[in-house]
Amino acid sequence: MAAMSNAPTAHAPAHDDTPVETRHGVCNLCEAICGLTFQVQGKRIISIKGNDADPLSRGHICPKAVALKDLHEDPDRLRQPIKRITENGQTRWEAITWDEAFDLVVEGLARVREQHGSNAVAVYQGNPSVHNWGNITHGPMFFGQLKTRSRFSATSVDQLPHHLVSHWLYGHQLAIPIPDIDHTRFMLILGGNPLASNGSLMTVPDVRARFKALRERGGKLIVIDPRRTETAAAADEHHFIDPGTDAAWLLSVIHTLFDEELVRPQHLEPLLDNIKAVRDAVAPFSPEAMAAHTGIDAASTRRLAREMAQANGAVVYGRMGLSTQAHGVVCQWAIQVINLLTGNVDREGGALLTSPAINLIQTRLMSPGHFDAWRSRVRGAPEFGGELPVSVMAEEMLTPGKGQLRALVTSCGNPVLSTPNGRQLDEALRGLDFMVSIDFYLNETTRHAHVILPPTCGVEHDHYDLVFLHLAVRNIARYSEAIVPPAGGALHDWQIYMELARRYARRIWSLERASVRQRLTGMVTRGIMGQLTPRRLLAIGLNRASKTKGATQIPTMKQLLAHPQGVDLGPLQPSLVEGLRQRGRRIDLLPLAIRQELPNLVNTFPAHVATTGHDTEPATRPTLKLIGRRDVRSNNSWMHNSARLVSGKPRCTLWIHPRDAASRQLQDGQTVTVASRVGQVRVPVHVTEDIRPGVVSLPHGWGHDRAGIDMKVAQAHAGASINDLTDDRLTERISANAAFSAVPVWVEAA
Ligand SMILES: Nc1nc2c(c(=O)[nH]1)N[C@H]1C(S)=C(S)[C@@H](COP(=O)(O)OP(=O)(O)OC[C@H]3O[C@@H](n4cnc5c(=O)[nH]c(N)nc54)[C@H](O)[C@@H]3O)O[C@H]1N2
Ligand SMILES: Nc1nc2c(c(=O)[nH]1)N[C@H]1C(S)=C(S)[C@@H](COP(=O)(O)OP(=O)(O)OC[C@H]3O[C@@H](n4cnc5c(=O)[nH]c(N)nc54)[C@H](O)[C@@H]3O)O[C@H]1N2
Ligand code: SF4
Ligand SMILES: [Mo]
């Protein structure tokens, strides 16, 4: 059951006399958005290199960028819509025209809406939604029309706690202060491994050179992680921590700041409310009392708190390992409080808001966010910013009753491999009345779709990074044109959304209780938007931005076109406090949900027993705590169809400490069974002292051995999916973000 008529047509070798041209572009695979230089002959990419002239990435490149060529040429990549046909229990896929595909999708979605209401249609928007700007500029035209509350995205397997905390403290979900890595003198990283990930909520290409510079100017890098990561190996100090206990450690740091009279909010002081209430709330969390939970001795904690408070520019930064655990919101809150109480928010060398040319906060293009305005039907999990946590998506599909989910639109996502309890979701997708995927692979998720709509790939469309330039450690603006022309007839994501929006609006005409006037306005808006390319919208946005009060350094579209390597807008500058003052806002250091959570927290370690409400640890079989892992040659759940990225030693291995291996009589390389409440997988073990005793680590995004997918290289390097072990019932206690860290598992020889 393979996709038909899908062979690439655009890659016949060009004649030798075709001139070789140099083009500048970016890699949009991860948050680092490195500037690249391509050599192109006709429609063929000859080479890909880092661009030394790029003011942000300064020539940096990683192996994944070179695989952009593999993606472009991949014979398995879909280049034409396909529909699933099931006859006599057999499934096959048939290539269809775009016209037929659009009609099928619109009809499938509209029918579910007619029969079951608009909330019966769910949406999952995956990670590349924010890496491919056409999704941001034109996606809302279509998704908004679905008028559904059943919206899900990768946010709730990732950075949701950051948004919630920024929404509470600074008034906007995107007001996330970014570490000023180029000027800081003390950087403490918890649950992040930028040397493998290239940074997250901190766009930081070339991070190794920046760490080196930090230490050369006398600064210190500290890493707290249950694993000795690449970043830990490059740091001045590494402390192993018991997974899921970071909240206890961070609260003990706040405790120490008060206890040792190190609280100096400096210029922020006049804006801070509830400082004393925080002091009282953290009173029970002394480093001495928390050491037994975290495994970090009290003397080290107190010393680190002192060093941080005394450094001339310090920053605490916590990422995936902290956001996706039971106490993720408390962790991200505590990090902001530490940075605020030591006077390190909105100052050079601390953490600062950025000043991108297109500012999604100031222009109000992005909503400030809202929390718990409604809850999920089955479990009562809270929405944030109009989205429900994806941990509840499968149960909303599987639980009968009014409001049950019956249809799904996925775009840029592979939630079967990326969300907790992937097997359960697999099962749930099988039962849907209708599903459409906007994606260029027939993979573990899209195989359940009735229709797949494949957009162009990264090198075939232009790019301006609306999101990650907002989160970068230096202000730059950079527009890149497409590197190679798209294959004939191919559509970009934004074009797919526009056409879906147009046809869907027409189809649900009779369903909408809209007035004639509203319908006309909709038609006119869609008519205009249909003509406006993302690039045209960018030009309009830049022009507008240059006219706002106080704007100093907004480049014009003409300048961007003349400088494809990017325009440098300088280092990060303080702007948060000024912005808050202008809006008459103060910073409430102790939001209500945190105030209510802290008294419980002291009793909720180990975190997961408290979260699930059932004890998963039978006394006879000791559990280990499962955590994740990223590798520089892997990119979430995809890009495994590039031979150059998956070749070599298998990377989907379970790291285990020699002590835990010995007690189970396991040898390095041996295949083991790993089991959790929800499922089990078989993987080889890697026995290493680089992991804390009691903890095991498996990377995510693997598990390409499911039937009915069509990615031949990935299938040959299948690995196993960690999310067949992670548990949809284990969630962050306030936001219901997925809690991937510290999942209890049993490991034994297979
Ligand atoms: N256990 C565990 N699970 C995790 C994580 C973890 O650390 N541990 N990490 C989580 C995190 S941080 C994230 S962000 C999620 C990511 O998980 P997902 O949201 O599922 O995103 P990806 O795995 O990147 O899958 C991307 C999909 O989009 C398609 N695609 C790529 N580019 C484009 C494009 O331009 N347009 C369209 N339409 N499609 C495109 C690809 O073919 C692929 O199917 O995984 C999460 N899951
Ligand atoms: N090469 C590569 N780069 C990527 C990606 C990729 O898949 N591959 N994905 C991109 C995406 S979508 C994202 S969101 C970013 C993520 O960027 P990072 O957050 O930097 O990525 P991770 O490598 O997952 O780092 C998480 C770290 O947390 C540790 N950890 C796990 N549990 C705990 C805990 O309880 N406490 C503490 N203190 N640490 C813990 C893990 O050991 C790991 O080292 O990376 C992006 N960049
Ligand atoms: S670090 Fe690698 S994957 Fe990330 S943008 Fe740069 S080249 Fe691409
Ligand atoms: Mo992510």
Short mmCIF file of N, CA and C and ligand atoms in Angstrom, two decimals, residues 30-31 64 127 158 190-194 196-197 199-200 224-227 229 241 243-244 246 319-322 325 627-628 630-636 700 741, ligand 2:
data_model
loop_
_atom_site.label_atom_id
_atom_site.label_comp_id
_atom_site.label_asym_id
_atom_site.label_seq_id
_atom_site.Cartn_x
_atom_site.Cartn_y
_atom_site.Cartn_z
N CYS A 30 14.97 23.66 12.84
CA CYS A 30 14.89 23.85 14.28
C CYS A 30 14.89 25.33 14.60
N GLU A 31 14.87 25.66 15.90
CA GLU A 31 14.68 27.05 16.29
C GLU A 31 15.89 27.94 16.02
N LYS A 64 21.72 18.32 9.97
CA LYS A 64 20.33 18.28 9.47
C LYS A 64 20.13 19.21 8.28
N ASN A 127 4.62 20.75 15.20
CA ASN A 127 5.76 21.64 15.39
C ASN A 127 6.12 22.50 14.17
N ASP A 158 5.03 20.53 25.01
CA ASP A 158 6.25 21.32 24.91
C ASP A 158 6.22 22.50 25.86
N LEU A 190 18.69 24.19 33.31
CA LEU A 190 18.04 22.97 33.81
C LEU A 190 17.17 22.40 32.69
N GLY A 191 17.30 21.10 32.44
CA GLY A 191 16.39 20.45 31.51
C GLY A 191 16.46 21.00 30.10
N GLY A 192 17.61 21.41 29.67
CA GLY A 192 17.81 21.84 28.28
C GLY A 192 19.18 21.37 27.85
N ASN A 193 19.32 21.06 26.58
CA ASN A 193 20.60 20.56 26.07
C ASN A 193 20.91 21.25 24.76
N PRO A 194 21.18 22.56 24.81
CA PRO A 194 21.33 23.31 23.55
C PRO A 194 22.43 22.79 22.64
N ALA A 196 22.76 19.85 21.72
CA ALA A 196 22.10 18.93 20.80
C ALA A 196 20.91 19.58 20.12
N SER A 197 20.19 20.41 20.85
CA SER A 197 18.94 20.96 20.31
C SER A 197 19.13 22.29 19.59
N GLY A 199 19.14 25.03 21.02
CA GLY A 199 18.39 26.05 21.75
C GLY A 199 16.91 26.02 21.48
N SER A 200 16.15 26.42 22.50
CA SER A 200 14.71 26.43 22.37
C SER A 200 14.16 27.49 23.30
N ILE A 224 22.05 21.42 35.26
CA ILE A 224 21.37 20.49 36.17
C ILE A 224 20.51 19.58 35.32
N ASP A 225 20.84 18.29 35.31
CA ASP A 225 20.18 17.36 34.38
C ASP A 225 20.39 15.94 34.92
N PRO A 226 19.41 15.06 34.78
CA PRO A 226 19.59 13.68 35.23
C PRO A 226 20.61 12.92 34.38
N ARG A 227 21.05 13.56 33.29
CA ARG A 227 21.95 12.91 32.36
C ARG A 227 23.16 13.83 32.16
N THR A 229 24.85 15.46 29.74
CA THR A 229 24.56 15.76 28.34
C THR A 229 25.79 16.37 27.67
N ILE A 241 20.24 15.45 38.84
CA ILE A 241 19.05 15.68 39.67
C ILE A 241 18.07 14.52 39.44
N PRO A 243 14.81 13.13 38.28
CA PRO A 243 13.84 13.74 37.36
C PRO A 243 12.51 14.09 38.05
N GLY A 244 11.95 15.20 37.63
CA GLY A 244 10.64 15.61 38.16
C GLY A 244 10.70 16.35 39.49
N ASP A 246 12.69 19.18 40.01
CA ASP A 246 13.31 20.50 39.84
C ASP A 246 12.56 21.59 40.58
N ARG A 319 14.28 24.34 30.19
CA ARG A 319 13.57 24.00 28.95
C ARG A 319 12.86 22.66 29.05
N MET A 320 12.76 21.94 27.93
CA MET A 320 11.89 20.75 27.82
C MET A 320 11.82 19.89 29.08
N GLY A 321 12.98 19.55 29.63
CA GLY A 321 12.99 18.66 30.79
C GLY A 321 12.23 19.24 31.96
N LEU A 322 12.08 20.56 31.99
CA LEU A 322 11.32 21.20 33.07
C LEU A 322 9.87 21.45 32.71
N GLN A 325 7.10 18.12 32.81
CA GLN A 325 7.09 17.27 34.01
C GLN A 325 5.91 17.70 34.88
N ILE A 627 13.19 9.23 31.04
CA ILE A 627 13.26 10.59 30.50
C ILE A 627 13.61 10.52 29.01
N GLY A 628 13.56 11.66 28.33
CA GLY A 628 13.80 11.69 26.88
C GLY A 628 15.24 12.01 26.54
N ARG A 630 17.48 14.16 23.05
CA ARG A 630 17.57 14.63 21.66
C ARG A 630 18.98 14.41 21.12
N ASP A 631 19.05 14.24 19.81
CA ASP A 631 20.33 13.97 19.16
C ASP A 631 20.47 14.96 18.02
N VAL A 632 21.67 15.44 17.79
CA VAL A 632 21.85 16.49 16.78
C VAL A 632 21.46 16.00 15.38
N ARG A 633 21.47 14.68 15.16
CA ARG A 633 21.13 14.15 13.82
C ARG A 633 19.69 13.70 13.69
N SER A 634 18.87 14.04 14.67
CA SER A 634 17.48 13.62 14.60
C SER A 634 16.61 14.86 14.80
N ASN A 635 15.42 14.87 14.22
CA ASN A 635 14.56 16.05 14.33
C ASN A 635 13.14 15.61 14.63
N ASN A 636 12.79 15.59 15.92
CA ASN A 636 11.45 15.16 16.33
C ASN A 636 11.08 13.86 15.61
N HIS A 700 12.85 10.50 21.50
CA HIS A 700 11.49 10.42 20.97
C HIS A 700 11.52 10.55 19.44
N SER A 741 8.70 13.52 31.69
CA SER A 741 9.86 13.21 32.54
C SER A 741 9.44 12.41 33.75
N1 LIG B 2 18.69 17.90 17.04
C1 LIG B 2 17.48 18.26 17.42
N2 LIG B 2 17.26 19.55 17.77
C2 LIG B 2 16.03 19.91 18.16
C3 LIG B 2 14.94 19.02 18.17
C4 LIG B 2 15.19 17.68 17.81
O1 LIG B 2 14.30 16.81 17.83
N3 LIG B 2 16.46 17.33 17.45
N4 LIG B 2 13.70 19.42 18.57
C5 LIG B 2 13.44 20.85 18.68
C6 LIG B 2 12.33 21.09 19.59
S1 LIG B 2 10.76 20.83 18.99
C7 LIG B 2 12.49 21.54 20.86
S2 LIG B 2 11.13 21.88 21.83
C8 LIG B 2 13.82 21.80 21.41
C9 LIG B 2 14.03 21.31 22.85
O2 LIG B 2 15.24 21.79 23.30
P1 LIG B 2 15.90 21.27 24.66
O3 LIG B 2 14.97 21.48 25.76
O4 LIG B 2 17.26 21.85 24.77
O5 LIG B 2 15.99 19.73 24.27
P2 LIG B 2 16.28 18.38 24.99
O6 LIG B 2 17.49 17.81 24.36
O7 LIG B 2 15.04 17.57 24.94
O8 LIG B 2 16.67 18.74 26.48
C10 LIG B 2 15.94 18.35 27.57
C11 LIG B 2 16.89 17.94 28.66
O9 LIG B 2 16.14 17.76 29.85
C12 LIG B 2 16.69 16.68 30.56
N5 LIG B 2 15.66 16.25 31.50
C13 LIG B 2 14.69 15.34 31.36
N6 LIG B 2 13.93 15.29 32.47
C14 LIG B 2 14.45 16.19 33.33
C15 LIG B 2 14.11 16.61 34.65
O10 LIG B 2 13.17 16.13 35.27
N7 LIG B 2 14.87 17.60 35.20
C16 LIG B 2 15.93 18.16 34.56
N8 LIG B 2 16.62 19.12 35.17
N9 LIG B 2 16.27 17.77 33.32
C17 LIG B 2 15.54 16.82 32.71
C18 LIG B 2 17.08 15.69 29.49
O11 LIG B 2 18.05 14.79 29.97
C19 LIG B 2 17.58 16.62 28.39
O12 LIG B 2 18.99 16.79 28.50
O13 LIG B 2 14.81 21.22 20.59
C20 LIG B 2 14.65 21.58 19.21
N10 LIG B 2 15.85 21.20 18.54
#
